[in-house]
PDB file of C-alpha atoms in Angstrom:
ATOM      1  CA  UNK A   1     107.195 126.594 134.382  1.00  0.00           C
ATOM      2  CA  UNK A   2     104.358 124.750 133.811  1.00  0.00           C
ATOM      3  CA  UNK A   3     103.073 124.268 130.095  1.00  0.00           C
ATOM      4  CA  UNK A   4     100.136 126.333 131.124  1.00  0.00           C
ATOM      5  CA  UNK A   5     102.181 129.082 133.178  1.00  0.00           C
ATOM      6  CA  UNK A   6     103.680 129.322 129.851  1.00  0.00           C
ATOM      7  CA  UNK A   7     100.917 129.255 127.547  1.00  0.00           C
ATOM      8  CA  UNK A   8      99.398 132.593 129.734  1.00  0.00           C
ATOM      9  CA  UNK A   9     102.758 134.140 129.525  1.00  0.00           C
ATOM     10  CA  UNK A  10     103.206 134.096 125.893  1.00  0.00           C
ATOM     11  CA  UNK A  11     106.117 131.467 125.386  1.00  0.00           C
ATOM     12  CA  UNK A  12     105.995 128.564 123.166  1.00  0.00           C
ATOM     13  CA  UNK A  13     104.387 125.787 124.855  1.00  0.00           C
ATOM     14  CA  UNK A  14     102.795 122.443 124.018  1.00  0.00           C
ATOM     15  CA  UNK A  15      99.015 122.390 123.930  1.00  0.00           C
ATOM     16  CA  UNK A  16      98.979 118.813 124.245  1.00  0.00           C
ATOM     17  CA  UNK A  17      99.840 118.475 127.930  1.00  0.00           C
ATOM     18  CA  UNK A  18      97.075 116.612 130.127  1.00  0.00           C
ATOM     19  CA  UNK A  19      96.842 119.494 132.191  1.00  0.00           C
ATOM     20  CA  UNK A  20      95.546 121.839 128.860  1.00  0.00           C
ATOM     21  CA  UNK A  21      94.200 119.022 127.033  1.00  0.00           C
ATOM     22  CA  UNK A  22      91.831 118.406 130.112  1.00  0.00           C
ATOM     23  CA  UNK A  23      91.026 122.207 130.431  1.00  0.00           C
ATOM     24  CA  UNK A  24      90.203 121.912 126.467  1.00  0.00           C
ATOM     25  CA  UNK A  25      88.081 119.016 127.006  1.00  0.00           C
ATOM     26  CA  UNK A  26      86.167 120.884 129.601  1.00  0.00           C
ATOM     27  CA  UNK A  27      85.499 124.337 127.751  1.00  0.00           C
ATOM     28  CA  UNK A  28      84.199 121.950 124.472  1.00  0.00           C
ATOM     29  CA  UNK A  29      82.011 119.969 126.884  1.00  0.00           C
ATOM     30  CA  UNK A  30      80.608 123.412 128.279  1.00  0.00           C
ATOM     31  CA  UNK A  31      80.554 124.858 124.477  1.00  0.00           C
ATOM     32  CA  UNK A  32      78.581 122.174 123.706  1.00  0.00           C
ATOM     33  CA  UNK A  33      75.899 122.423 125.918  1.00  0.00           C
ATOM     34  CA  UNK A  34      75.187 126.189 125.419  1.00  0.00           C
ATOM     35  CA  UNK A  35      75.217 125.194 121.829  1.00  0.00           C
ATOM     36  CA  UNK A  36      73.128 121.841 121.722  1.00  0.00           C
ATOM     37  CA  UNK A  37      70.718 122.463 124.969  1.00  0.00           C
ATOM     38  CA  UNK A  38      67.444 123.504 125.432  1.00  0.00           C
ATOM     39  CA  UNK A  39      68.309 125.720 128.071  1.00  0.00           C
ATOM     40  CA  UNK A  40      66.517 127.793 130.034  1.00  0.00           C
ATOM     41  CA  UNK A  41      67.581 131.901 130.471  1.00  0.00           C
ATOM     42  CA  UNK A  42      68.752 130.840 134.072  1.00  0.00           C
ATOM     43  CA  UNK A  43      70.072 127.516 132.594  1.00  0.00           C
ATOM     44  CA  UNK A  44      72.501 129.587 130.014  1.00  0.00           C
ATOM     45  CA  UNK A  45      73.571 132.514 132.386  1.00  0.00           C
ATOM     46  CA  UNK A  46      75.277 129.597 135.015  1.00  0.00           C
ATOM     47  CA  UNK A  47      76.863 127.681 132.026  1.00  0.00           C
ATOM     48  CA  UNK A  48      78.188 131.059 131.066  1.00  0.00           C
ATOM     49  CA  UNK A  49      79.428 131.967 134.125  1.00  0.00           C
ATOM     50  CA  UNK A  50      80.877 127.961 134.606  1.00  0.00           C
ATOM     51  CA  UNK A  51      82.503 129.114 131.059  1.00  0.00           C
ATOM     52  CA  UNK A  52      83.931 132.295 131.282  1.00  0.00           C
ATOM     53  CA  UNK A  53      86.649 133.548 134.001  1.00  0.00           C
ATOM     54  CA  UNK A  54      84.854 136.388 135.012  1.00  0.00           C
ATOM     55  CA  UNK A  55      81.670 138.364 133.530  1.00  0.00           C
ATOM     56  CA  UNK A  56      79.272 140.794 134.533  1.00  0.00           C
ATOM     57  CA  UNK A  57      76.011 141.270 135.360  1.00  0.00           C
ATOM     58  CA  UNK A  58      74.382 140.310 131.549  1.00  0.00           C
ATOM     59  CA  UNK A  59      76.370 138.276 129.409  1.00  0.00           C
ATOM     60  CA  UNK A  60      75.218 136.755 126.303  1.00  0.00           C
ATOM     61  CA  UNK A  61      77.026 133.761 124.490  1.00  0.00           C
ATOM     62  CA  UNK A  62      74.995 133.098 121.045  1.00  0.00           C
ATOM     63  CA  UNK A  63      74.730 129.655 119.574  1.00  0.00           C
ATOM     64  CA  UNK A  64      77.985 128.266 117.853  1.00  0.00           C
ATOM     65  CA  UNK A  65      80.109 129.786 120.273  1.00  0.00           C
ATOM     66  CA  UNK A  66      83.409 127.795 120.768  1.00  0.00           C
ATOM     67  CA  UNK A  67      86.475 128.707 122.673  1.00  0.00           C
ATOM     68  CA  UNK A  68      89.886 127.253 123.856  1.00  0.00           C
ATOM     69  CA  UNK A  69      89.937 127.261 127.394  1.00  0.00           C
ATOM     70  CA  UNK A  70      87.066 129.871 128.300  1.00  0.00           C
ATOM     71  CA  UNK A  71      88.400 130.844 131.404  1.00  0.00           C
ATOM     72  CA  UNK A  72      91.294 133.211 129.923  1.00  0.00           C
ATOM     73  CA  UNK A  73      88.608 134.962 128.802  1.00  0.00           C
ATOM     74  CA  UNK A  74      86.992 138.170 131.350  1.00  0.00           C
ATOM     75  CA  UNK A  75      84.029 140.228 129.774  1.00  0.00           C
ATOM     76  CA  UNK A  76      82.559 143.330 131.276  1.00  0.00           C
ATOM     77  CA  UNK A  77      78.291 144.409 131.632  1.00  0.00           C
ATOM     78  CA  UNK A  78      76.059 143.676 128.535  1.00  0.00           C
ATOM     79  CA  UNK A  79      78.509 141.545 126.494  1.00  0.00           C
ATOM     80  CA  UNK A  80      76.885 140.281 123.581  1.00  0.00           C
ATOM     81  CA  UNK A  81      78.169 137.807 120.636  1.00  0.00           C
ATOM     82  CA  UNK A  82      75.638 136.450 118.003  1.00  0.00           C
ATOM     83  CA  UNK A  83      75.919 132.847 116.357  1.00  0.00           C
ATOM     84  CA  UNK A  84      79.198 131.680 115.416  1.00  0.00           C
ATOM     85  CA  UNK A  85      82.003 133.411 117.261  1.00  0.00           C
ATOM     86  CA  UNK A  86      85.236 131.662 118.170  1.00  0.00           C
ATOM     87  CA  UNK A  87      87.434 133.007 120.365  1.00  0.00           C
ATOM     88  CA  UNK A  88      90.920 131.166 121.357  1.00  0.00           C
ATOM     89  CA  UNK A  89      91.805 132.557 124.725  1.00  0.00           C
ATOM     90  CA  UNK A  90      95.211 130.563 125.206  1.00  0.00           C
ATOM     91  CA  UNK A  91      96.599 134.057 126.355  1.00  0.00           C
ATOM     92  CA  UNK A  92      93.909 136.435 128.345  1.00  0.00           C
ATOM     93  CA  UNK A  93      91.660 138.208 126.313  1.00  0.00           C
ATOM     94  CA  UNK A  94      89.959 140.938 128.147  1.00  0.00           C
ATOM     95  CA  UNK A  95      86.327 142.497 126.835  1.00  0.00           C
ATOM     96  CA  UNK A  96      85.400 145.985 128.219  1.00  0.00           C
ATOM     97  CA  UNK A  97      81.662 146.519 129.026  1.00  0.00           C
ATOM     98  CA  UNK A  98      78.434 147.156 126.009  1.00  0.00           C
ATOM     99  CA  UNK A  99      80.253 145.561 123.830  1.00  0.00           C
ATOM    100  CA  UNK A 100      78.849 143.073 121.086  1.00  0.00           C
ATOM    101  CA  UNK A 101      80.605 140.560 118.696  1.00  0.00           C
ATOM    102  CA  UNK A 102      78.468 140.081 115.480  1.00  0.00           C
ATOM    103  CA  UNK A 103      78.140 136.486 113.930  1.00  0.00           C
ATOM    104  CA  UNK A 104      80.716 134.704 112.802  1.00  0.00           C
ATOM    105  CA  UNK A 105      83.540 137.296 114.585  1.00  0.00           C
ATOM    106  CA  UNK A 106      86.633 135.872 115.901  1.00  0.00           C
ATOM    107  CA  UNK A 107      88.792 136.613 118.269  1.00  0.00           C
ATOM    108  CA  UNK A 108      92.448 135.072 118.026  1.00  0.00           C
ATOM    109  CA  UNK A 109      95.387 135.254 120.465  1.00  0.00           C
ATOM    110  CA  UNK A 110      97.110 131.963 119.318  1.00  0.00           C
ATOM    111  CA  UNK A 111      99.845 131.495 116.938  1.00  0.00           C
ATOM    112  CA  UNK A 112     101.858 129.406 115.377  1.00  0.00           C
ATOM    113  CA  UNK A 113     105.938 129.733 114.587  1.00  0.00           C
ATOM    114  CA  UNK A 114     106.713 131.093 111.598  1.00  0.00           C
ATOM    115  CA  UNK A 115     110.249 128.957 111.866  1.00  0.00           C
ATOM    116  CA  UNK A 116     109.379 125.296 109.957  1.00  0.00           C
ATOM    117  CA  UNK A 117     111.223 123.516 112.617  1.00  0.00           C
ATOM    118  CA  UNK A 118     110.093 124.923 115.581  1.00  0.00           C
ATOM    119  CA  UNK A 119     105.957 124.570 114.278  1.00  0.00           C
ATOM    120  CA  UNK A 120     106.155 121.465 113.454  1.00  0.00           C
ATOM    121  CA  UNK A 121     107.334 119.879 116.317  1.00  0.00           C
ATOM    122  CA  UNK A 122     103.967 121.157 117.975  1.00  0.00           C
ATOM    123  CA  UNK A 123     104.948 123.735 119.457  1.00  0.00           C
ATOM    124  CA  UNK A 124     102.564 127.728 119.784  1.00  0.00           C
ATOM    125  CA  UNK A 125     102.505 130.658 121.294  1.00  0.00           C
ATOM    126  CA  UNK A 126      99.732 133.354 122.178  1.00  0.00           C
ATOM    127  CA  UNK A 127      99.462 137.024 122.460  1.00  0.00           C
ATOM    128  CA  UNK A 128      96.611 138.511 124.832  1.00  0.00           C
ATOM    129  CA  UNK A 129      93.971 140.548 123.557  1.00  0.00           C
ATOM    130  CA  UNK A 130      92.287 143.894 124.816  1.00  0.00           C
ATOM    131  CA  UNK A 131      89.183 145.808 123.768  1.00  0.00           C
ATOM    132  CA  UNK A 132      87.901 148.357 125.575  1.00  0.00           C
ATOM    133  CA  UNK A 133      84.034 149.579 126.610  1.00  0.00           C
ATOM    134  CA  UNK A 134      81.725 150.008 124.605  1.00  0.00           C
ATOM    135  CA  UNK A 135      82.821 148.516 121.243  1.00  0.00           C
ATOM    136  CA  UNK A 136      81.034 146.416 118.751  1.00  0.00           C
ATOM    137  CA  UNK A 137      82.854 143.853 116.308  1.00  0.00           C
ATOM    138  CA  UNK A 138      81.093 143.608 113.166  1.00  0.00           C
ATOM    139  CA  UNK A 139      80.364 140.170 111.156  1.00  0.00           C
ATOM    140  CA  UNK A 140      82.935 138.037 110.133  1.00  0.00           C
ATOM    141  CA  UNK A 141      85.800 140.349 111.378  1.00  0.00           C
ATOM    142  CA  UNK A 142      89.373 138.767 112.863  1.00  0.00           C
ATOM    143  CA  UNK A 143      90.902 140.504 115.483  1.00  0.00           C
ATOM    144  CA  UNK A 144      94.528 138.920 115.476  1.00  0.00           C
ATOM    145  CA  UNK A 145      96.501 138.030 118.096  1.00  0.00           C
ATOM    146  CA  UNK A 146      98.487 140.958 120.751  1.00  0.00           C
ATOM    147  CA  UNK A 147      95.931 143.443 119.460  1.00  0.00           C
ATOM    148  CA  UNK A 148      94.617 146.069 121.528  1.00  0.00           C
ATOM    149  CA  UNK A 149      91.305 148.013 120.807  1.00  0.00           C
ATOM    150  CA  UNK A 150      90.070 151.410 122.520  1.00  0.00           C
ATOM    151  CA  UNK A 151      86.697 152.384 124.093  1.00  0.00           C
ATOM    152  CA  UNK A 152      83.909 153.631 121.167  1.00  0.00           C
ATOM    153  CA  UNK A 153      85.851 151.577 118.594  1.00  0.00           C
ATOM    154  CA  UNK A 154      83.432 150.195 115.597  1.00  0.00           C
ATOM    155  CA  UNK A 155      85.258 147.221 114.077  1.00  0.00           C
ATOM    156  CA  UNK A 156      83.784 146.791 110.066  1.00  0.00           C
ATOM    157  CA  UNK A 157      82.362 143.332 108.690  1.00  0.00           C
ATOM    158  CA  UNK A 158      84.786 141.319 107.390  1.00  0.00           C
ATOM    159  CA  UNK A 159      88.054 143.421 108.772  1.00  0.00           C
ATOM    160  CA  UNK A 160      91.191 141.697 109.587  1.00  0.00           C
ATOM    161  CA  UNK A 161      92.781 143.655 112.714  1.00  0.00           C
ATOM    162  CA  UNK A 162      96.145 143.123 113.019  1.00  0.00           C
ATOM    163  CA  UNK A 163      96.934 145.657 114.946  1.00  0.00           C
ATOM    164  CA  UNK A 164      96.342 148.060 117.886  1.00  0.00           C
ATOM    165  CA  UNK A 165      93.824 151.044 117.430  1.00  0.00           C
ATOM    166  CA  UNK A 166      92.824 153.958 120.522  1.00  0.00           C
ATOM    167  CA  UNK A 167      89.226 155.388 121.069  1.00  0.00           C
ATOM    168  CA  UNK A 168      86.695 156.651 118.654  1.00  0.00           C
ATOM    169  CA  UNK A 169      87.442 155.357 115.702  1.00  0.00           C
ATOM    170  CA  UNK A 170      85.733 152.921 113.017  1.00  0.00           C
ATOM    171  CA  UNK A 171      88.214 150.748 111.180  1.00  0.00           C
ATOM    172  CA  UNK A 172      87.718 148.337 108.231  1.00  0.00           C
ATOM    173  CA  UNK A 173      89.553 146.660 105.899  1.00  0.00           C
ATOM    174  CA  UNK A 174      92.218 144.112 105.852  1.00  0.00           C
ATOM    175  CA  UNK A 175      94.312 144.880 107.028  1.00  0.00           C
ATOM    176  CA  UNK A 176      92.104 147.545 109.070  1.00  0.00           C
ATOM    177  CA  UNK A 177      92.826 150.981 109.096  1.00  0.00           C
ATOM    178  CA  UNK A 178      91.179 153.873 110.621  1.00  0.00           C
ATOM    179  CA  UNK A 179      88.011 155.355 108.247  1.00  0.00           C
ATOM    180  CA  UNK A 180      86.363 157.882 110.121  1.00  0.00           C
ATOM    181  CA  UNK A 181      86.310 159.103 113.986  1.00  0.00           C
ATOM    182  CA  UNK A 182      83.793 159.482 116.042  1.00  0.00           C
TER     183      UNK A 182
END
């Protein structure tokens, strides 16, 4: 396997291999313009779209947004994220449709070993993420890597999700937990 059929698969793999660093270099570059241009509405929807693996019709990347690779990452209709949002997409992370991502939100699906040997010597791992329709991701919230998150789900400022909720619910805390349904 490749370093990057194993990066998308979830096995340990070294992010420093040409192929990844060049895909890295490429998603900054794009970052960078939709964060330092004076672009146009037209102007930000194709860098976007150059960005992103797949989105829908509207799709909204707010100033300060940074990501690995950008193309492991598919968004539905009327995605939203305000300023500041990172989200590292070495695994797939998949974003259902209406949903918005409030400044300085992050979405994670890389790791690190927890054994000292193995981490140091460079190598990481990722675990995809999933959020369904219609879900908004409130300030400063961390949704952790392998998490999965339902349709209707209301994600509290500041939470730390680290792990998988179903539909209709509003979590908070950290770590999150369920505090009312909807």
């Amino acid at each position: 396997m490749t370093e990057k059929e194993k990066m998308l698969a979830g096995k340990l793999y070294r992010a420093s291999d040409a192929e990844l660093s060049a895909a890295h270099r490429r998603a900054i570059s794009l970052c960078e313009k939709l964060n330092f241009g004076f672009l146009s509405d037209g102007e930000r929807d194709s860098l976007t779209r150059e960005l992103l693996g797949k989105c829908g019709k509207r799709a909204v990347l707010g100033r300060g947004f940074w990501c690995d690779y950008g193309k492991n990452i598919e968004v539905g209709e009327n995605f939203f994220t305000n300023y500041d949002v990172v989200i590292l997409d070495v695994c797939k992370v998949t974003i259902g449709d209406n949903c918005l991502i409030a400044p300085q939100a992050g979405i994670y699906t890389a790791a690190h070993p927890l054994e000292r040997e193995v981490r140091i010597s460079g190598l990481e791992y990722g675990s995809p993420v999933t959020i369904g329709n219609d879900v908004w991701i409130g300030g400063g919230a961390r949704i952790l890597p392998g998490v999965t998150l339902g349709n209707n789900v209301v994600v509290g400022a500041g939470s730390v999700v680290t792990k998988s909720f179903g539909d209709n619910v509003v979590i908070a805390g950290n770590p999150a937990r369920v505090i009312r349904h909807l």
